[in-house]
CSV table of C-alpha atoms and ligand atoms in Angstrom, one decimal:
chain,number,residue,atom,x,y,z
A,1,UNK,CA,12.5,-42.3,18.2
A,2,UNK,CA,12.4,-38.5,18.2
A,3,UNK,CA,8.9,-37.1,17.4
A,4,UNK,CA,10.2,-35.1,14.3
A,5,UNK,CA,11.7,-38.2,12.7
A,6,UNK,CA,8.4,-40.2,13.4
A,7,UNK,CA,6.5,-37.5,11.6
A,8,UNK,CA,8.8,-37.3,8.7
A,9,UNK,CA,8.6,-41.2,8.4
A,10,UNK,CA,4.9,-41.3,8.5
A,11,UNK,CA,3.8,-38.2,6.3
A,12,UNK,CA,5.2,-36.6,3.2
A,13,UNK,CA,6.8,-33.8,5.3
A,14,UNK,CA,10.5,-33.3,5.6
A,15,UNK,CA,12.1,-33.5,9.2
A,16,UNK,CA,12.4,-29.7,9.1
A,17,UNK,CA,8.8,-29.2,8.3
A,18,UNK,CA,8.0,-31.8,11.0
A,19,UNK,CA,9.7,-29.7,13.5
A,20,UNK,CA,7.8,-26.6,12.5
A,21,UNK,CA,4.4,-28.6,12.7
A,22,UNK,CA,5.3,-29.9,16.3
A,23,UNK,CA,6.5,-26.4,17.4
A,24,UNK,CA,3.3,-24.8,16.2
A,25,UNK,CA,1.1,-27.2,18.3
A,26,UNK,CA,-0.4,-29.3,15.6
A,27,UNK,CA,0.7,-32.7,17.0
A,28,UNK,CA,-0.6,-34.6,20.0
A,29,UNK,CA,1.0,-37.7,21.6
A,30,UNK,CA,-1.3,-39.8,23.7
A,31,UNK,CA,-3.9,-37.0,23.5
A,32,UNK,CA,-1.5,-34.3,24.9
A,33,UNK,CA,-0.2,-31.5,22.7
A,34,UNK,CA,3.5,-31.7,22.4
A,35,UNK,CA,5.7,-28.9,21.0
A,36,UNK,CA,9.1,-30.3,21.5
A,37,UNK,CA,10.3,-32.0,18.2
A,38,UNK,CA,12.9,-33.9,20.2
A,39,UNK,CA,10.4,-35.5,22.3
A,40,UNK,CA,10.9,-39.4,22.4
A,41,UNK,CA,8.0,-41.5,21.1
A,42,UNK,CA,7.5,-45.2,20.4
A,43,UNK,CA,5.2,-47.1,18.1
A,44,UNK,CA,2.7,-47.8,21.0
A,45,UNK,CA,1.6,-44.3,21.7
A,46,UNK,CA,-1.0,-42.5,19.5
A,47,UNK,CA,0.4,-39.8,17.5
A,48,UNK,CA,-1.8,-37.3,15.7
A,49,UNK,CA,-1.2,-34.6,13.3
A,50,UNK,CA,-4.2,-32.2,13.1
A,51,UNK,CA,-6.2,-34.8,14.7
A,52,UNK,CA,-5.4,-37.7,12.2
A,53,UNK,CA,-3.8,-40.8,13.6
A,54,UNK,CA,-0.5,-41.5,12.0
A,55,UNK,CA,0.1,-45.1,12.9
A,56,UNK,CA,-1.5,-48.4,12.1
A,57,UNK,CA,-2.5,-47.3,8.6
A,58,UNK,CA,-2.0,-50.0,5.9
A,59,UNK,CA,0.7,-49.0,3.6
A,60,UNK,CA,-0.5,-47.9,0.2
A,61,UNK,CA,1.4,-47.7,-3.0
A,62,UNK,CA,0.1,-47.0,-6.5
A,63,UNK,CA,1.2,-46.1,-10.0
A,64,UNK,CA,-1.0,-43.8,-12.1
A,65,UNK,CA,-0.8,-43.2,-15.8
A,66,UNK,CA,-1.0,-39.5,-15.5
A,67,UNK,CA,-2.8,-37.7,-18.4
A,68,UNK,CA,-1.9,-34.4,-19.7
A,69,UNK,CA,-3.9,-31.6,-18.1
A,70,UNK,CA,-4.0,-32.9,-14.5
A,71,UNK,CA,-2.0,-31.1,-11.7
A,72,UNK,CA,0.3,-33.0,-9.5
A,73,UNK,CA,-1.3,-31.8,-6.4
A,74,UNK,CA,-3.8,-33.0,-3.7
A,75,UNK,CA,-6.1,-29.9,-4.1
A,76,UNK,CA,-6.4,-27.0,-6.5
A,77,UNK,CA,-9.2,-24.6,-7.1
A,78,UNK,CA,-8.4,-23.9,-10.7
A,79,UNK,CA,-7.3,-27.3,-12.3
A,80,UNK,CA,-8.3,-31.0,-12.0
A,81,UNK,CA,-5.7,-32.9,-9.8
A,82,UNK,CA,-4.3,-36.4,-10.2
A,83,UNK,CA,-6.0,-37.2,-6.8
A,84,UNK,CA,-9.4,-36.7,-8.4
A,85,UNK,CA,-8.6,-39.8,-10.6
A,86,UNK,CA,-8.5,-42.1,-7.5
A,87,UNK,CA,-11.4,-43.7,-5.7
A,88,UNK,CA,-12.8,-41.3,-3.0
A,89,UNK,CA,-11.7,-43.5,-0.1
A,90,UNK,CA,-8.0,-43.3,-1.3
A,91,UNK,CA,-7.9,-39.6,-2.1
A,92,UNK,CA,-7.5,-38.4,1.6
A,93,UNK,CA,-4.6,-40.9,2.3
A,94,UNK,CA,-2.3,-40.6,-0.7
A,95,UNK,CA,0.5,-38.1,-1.6
A,96,UNK,CA,2.6,-37.8,-4.7
A,97,UNK,CA,6.1,-39.0,-4.9
A,98,UNK,CA,7.9,-37.2,-7.7
A,99,UNK,CA,5.6,-34.6,-9.4
A,100,UNK,CA,5.1,-34.3,-13.1
A,101,UNK,CA,4.2,-30.9,-14.6
A,102,UNK,CA,0.6,-30.4,-15.7
A,103,UNK,CA,1.5,-30.7,-19.3
A,104,UNK,CA,3.5,-33.9,-18.8
A,105,UNK,CA,2.2,-37.5,-18.8
A,106,UNK,CA,3.2,-40.9,-17.8
A,107,UNK,CA,4.3,-42.6,-14.6
A,108,UNK,CA,3.3,-41.2,-11.3
A,109,UNK,CA,3.7,-42.8,-7.9
A,110,UNK,CA,1.3,-42.2,-5.0
A,111,UNK,CA,1.6,-43.5,-1.5
A,112,UNK,CA,0.9,-42.9,2.1
A,113,UNK,CA,4.5,-43.9,3.0
A,114,UNK,CA,6.5,-40.6,3.5
A,115,UNK,CA,9.9,-42.1,3.8
A,116,UNK,CA,9.4,-44.2,0.7
A,117,UNK,CA,8.2,-41.3,-1.4
A,118,UNK,CA,11.1,-39.2,-0.3
A,119,UNK,CA,13.5,-41.8,-1.7
A,120,UNK,CA,12.1,-41.4,-5.1
A,121,UNK,CA,13.2,-37.8,-5.3
A,122,UNK,CA,16.1,-37.5,-2.9
A,123,UNK,CA,19.0,-36.2,-5.2
A,124,UNK,CA,21.7,-38.1,-3.2
A,125,UNK,CA,19.9,-41.4,-3.9
A,126,UNK,CA,20.0,-40.8,-7.6
A,127,UNK,CA,17.2,-43.0,-8.7
A,128,UNK,CA,17.0,-42.8,-12.5
A,129,UNK,CA,13.9,-41.4,-14.2
A,130,UNK,CA,13.4,-42.0,-17.8
A,131,UNK,CA,11.4,-39.7,-20.1
A,132,UNK,CA,10.4,-39.5,-23.8
A,133,UNK,CA,10.9,-36.0,-24.8
A,134,UNK,CA,9.7,-34.1,-27.9
A,135,UNK,CA,11.3,-30.8,-28.7
A,136,UNK,CA,10.3,-27.8,-30.8
A,137,UNK,CA,13.7,-27.7,-32.7
A,138,UNK,CA,16.0,-30.5,-33.9
A,139,UNK,CA,18.1,-32.0,-31.1
A,140,UNK,CA,21.7,-30.8,-31.8
A,141,UNK,CA,24.5,-33.3,-31.8
A,142,UNK,CA,26.1,-31.6,-28.7
A,143,UNK,CA,23.0,-31.8,-26.6
A,144,UNK,CA,23.8,-35.3,-25.4
A,145,UNK,CA,27.4,-34.1,-24.4
A,146,UNK,CA,26.1,-31.0,-22.6
A,147,UNK,CA,23.6,-33.1,-20.6
A,148,UNK,CA,26.3,-35.7,-19.8
A,149,UNK,CA,28.5,-33.0,-18.5
A,150,UNK,CA,25.7,-31.6,-16.3
A,151,UNK,CA,23.7,-28.4,-16.9
A,152,UNK,CA,24.2,-25.5,-14.4
A,153,UNK,CA,21.0,-24.4,-12.8
A,154,UNK,CA,21.3,-20.7,-11.8
A,155,UNK,CA,18.4,-20.8,-9.3
A,156,UNK,CA,19.8,-23.7,-7.2
A,157,UNK,CA,23.4,-22.9,-8.1
A,158,UNK,CA,24.2,-26.4,-8.8
A,159,UNK,CA,25.0,-28.5,-11.7
A,160,UNK,CA,22.7,-31.5,-12.6
A,161,UNK,CA,23.9,-35.1,-12.4
A,162,UNK,CA,25.2,-36.5,-15.6
A,163,UNK,CA,22.1,-37.4,-17.7
A,164,UNK,CA,21.9,-39.7,-20.7
A,165,UNK,CA,20.2,-38.9,-24.0
A,166,UNK,CA,19.4,-41.4,-26.6
A,167,UNK,CA,18.2,-39.7,-29.8
A,168,UNK,CA,15.2,-41.3,-31.2
A,169,UNK,CA,14.3,-39.0,-34.1
A,170,UNK,CA,15.1,-35.4,-35.1
A,171,UNK,CA,13.1,-33.8,-32.3
A,172,UNK,CA,12.5,-36.9,-30.0
A,173,UNK,CA,14.7,-38.5,-27.5
A,174,UNK,CA,14.7,-40.8,-24.4
A,175,UNK,CA,16.3,-38.9,-21.4
A,176,UNK,CA,17.4,-40.3,-18.1
A,177,UNK,CA,18.0,-38.0,-15.2
A,178,UNK,CA,18.8,-38.6,-11.6
A,179,UNK,CA,17.2,-35.8,-9.7
A,180,UNK,CA,13.7,-34.3,-9.9
A,181,UNK,CA,14.1,-30.6,-9.7
A,182,UNK,CA,11.5,-28.1,-10.6
A,183,UNK,CA,11.0,-28.1,-14.5
A,184,UNK,CA,14.3,-29.8,-14.7
A,185,UNK,CA,14.1,-31.2,-18.2
A,186,UNK,CA,12.5,-28.0,-19.6
A,187,UNK,CA,15.2,-26.0,-18.0
A,188,UNK,CA,18.0,-28.3,-19.4
A,189,UNK,CA,16.5,-28.1,-22.9
A,190,UNK,CA,16.2,-24.2,-22.6
A,191,UNK,CA,19.9,-24.1,-21.5
A,192,UNK,CA,20.9,-25.6,-24.9
A,193,UNK,CA,18.6,-23.3,-26.9
A,194,UNK,CA,15.8,-25.7,-27.4
A,195,UNK,CA,12.2,-26.1,-25.9
A,196,UNK,CA,10.3,-29.1,-24.8
A,197,UNK,CA,6.9,-29.7,-26.5
A,198,UNK,CA,5.9,-32.9,-24.8
A,199,UNK,CA,7.3,-34.9,-21.9
A,200,UNK,CA,6.1,-38.5,-20.9
A,201,UNK,CA,7.7,-40.4,-17.9
A,202,UNK,CA,8.3,-44.1,-18.7
A,203,UNK,CA,10.0,-45.3,-15.6
A,204,UNK,CA,11.4,-44.5,-12.1
A,205,UNK,CA,14.2,-46.8,-11.1
A,206,UNK,CA,13.1,-50.3,-12.0
A,207,UNK,CA,9.4,-49.4,-12.0
A,208,UNK,CA,8.0,-49.1,-15.6
A,209,UNK,CA,4.8,-47.5,-16.4
A,210,UNK,CA,2.4,-50.6,-17.0
A,211,UNK,CA,1.4,-50.6,-20.6
A,212,UNK,CA,-1.9,-51.9,-19.7
A,213,UNK,CA,-2.8,-48.6,-18.0
A,214,UNK,CA,-4.7,-46.2,-20.2
A,215,UNK,CA,-4.2,-42.4,-19.3
A,216,UNK,CA,-6.2,-41.9,-15.9
A,217,UNK,CA,-5.9,-45.5,-14.7
A,218,UNK,CA,-3.9,-46.8,-11.8
A,219,UNK,CA,-3.0,-49.9,-10.2
A,220,UNK,CA,-1.3,-51.0,-6.8
A,221,UNK,CA,2.4,-51.6,-7.1
A,222,UNK,CA,3.7,-55.1,-6.6
A,223,UNK,CA,5.9,-56.0,-3.7
A,224,UNK,CA,8.9,-56.4,-6.0
A,225,UNK,CA,8.3,-52.8,-7.4
A,226,UNK,CA,7.9,-51.4,-3.8
A,227,UNK,CA,11.1,-53.1,-2.8
A,228,UNK,CA,13.1,-52.0,-5.8
A,229,UNK,CA,13.2,-48.5,-4.5
A,230,UNK,CA,14.8,-49.6,-1.1
A,231,UNK,CA,17.3,-51.6,-3.1
A,232,UNK,CA,18.5,-48.5,-5.1
A,233,UNK,CA,18.6,-46.6,-1.7
A,234,UNK,CA,20.8,-49.2,0.0
A,235,UNK,CA,23.3,-49.2,-2.9
A,236,UNK,CA,23.7,-45.5,-3.2
B,301,LIG,N1,11.1,-32.2,-16.0
B,301,LIG,C1,10.2,-31.2,-16.5
B,301,LIG,O1,10.6,-30.2,-16.8
B,301,LIG,N2,8.9,-31.5,-16.2
B,301,LIG,C2,8.4,-32.6,-15.7
B,301,LIG,O2,7.2,-32.8,-15.6
B,301,LIG,C3,9.3,-33.6,-15.2
B,301,LIG,C4,10.7,-33.4,-15.4
C-alpha cells in the first residue's frame, strides 16, 4: 500500500492532506523519515506521524449525545469541546465523524478509524442523516418541495441531494439530508426565507441516538452499528 493511502486509512486526514504531511517530513517509516507519499509500506513496518504510532491500535467507535454549547472540535481555547466529555484516556485517540454546530445537539460519532469516519460524511456515499428542526417562522407548504428538488449552495456551486421533510408542527419538522456540508440545514432554511432555531440529530444511517443517553453521555457502538455504515458504503 502507498504511504499516503495508509495514513488516510489510519487517521482522520484525507489522502491529499496525507501527501502534504509526508512531504513536510512529519512521517517516519521504520524510524526513517520518508517524504515520498508514494512510498510502498506494509502492515509490519512501524509508521509514525509526529512520533505517534499509527498501527496496532484497538479500533474505537463511540456515540455521544452532544449537548448544546459544546464545540465539535478536539481543542479550542474559547469553548468547551465534545472531547472534554470523554474519559481522559480516550480524548487523545478520538476524532469526530460528521460535526454538529455548537448550538446543535444529538447524535455525534467519534472514532479512531479514519476510513470509517470518512464514510459518514462522504457526499457520494449518501448516508442519510435525520434531524428534528425547529424554525423561527412557520414552515411553508413549498419548503418540502424545494428541499426535495435540492437547494443551490452558492459557496460550493452545487445543488444539495434531494432531502425529505416531514412536517411535525407549524415550526417543527423531521428532515433527512444526505451530505454534511457546512451549516447545511441552516443554509437550506435560509434559502427559503426561514431560520433554524434548534437542531437535533436523531440518526446517521441505521444508527439511532440511544434514548438511554442523557446529553453529555456516550457509549461504545455495537458491532452491528459499526458494520451498518460499511453496508451503506457497499450499496452506494
Ligand atoms: N446542518 C446545520 O446547519 N448544522 C448542523 O449542526 C448540522 C447540519
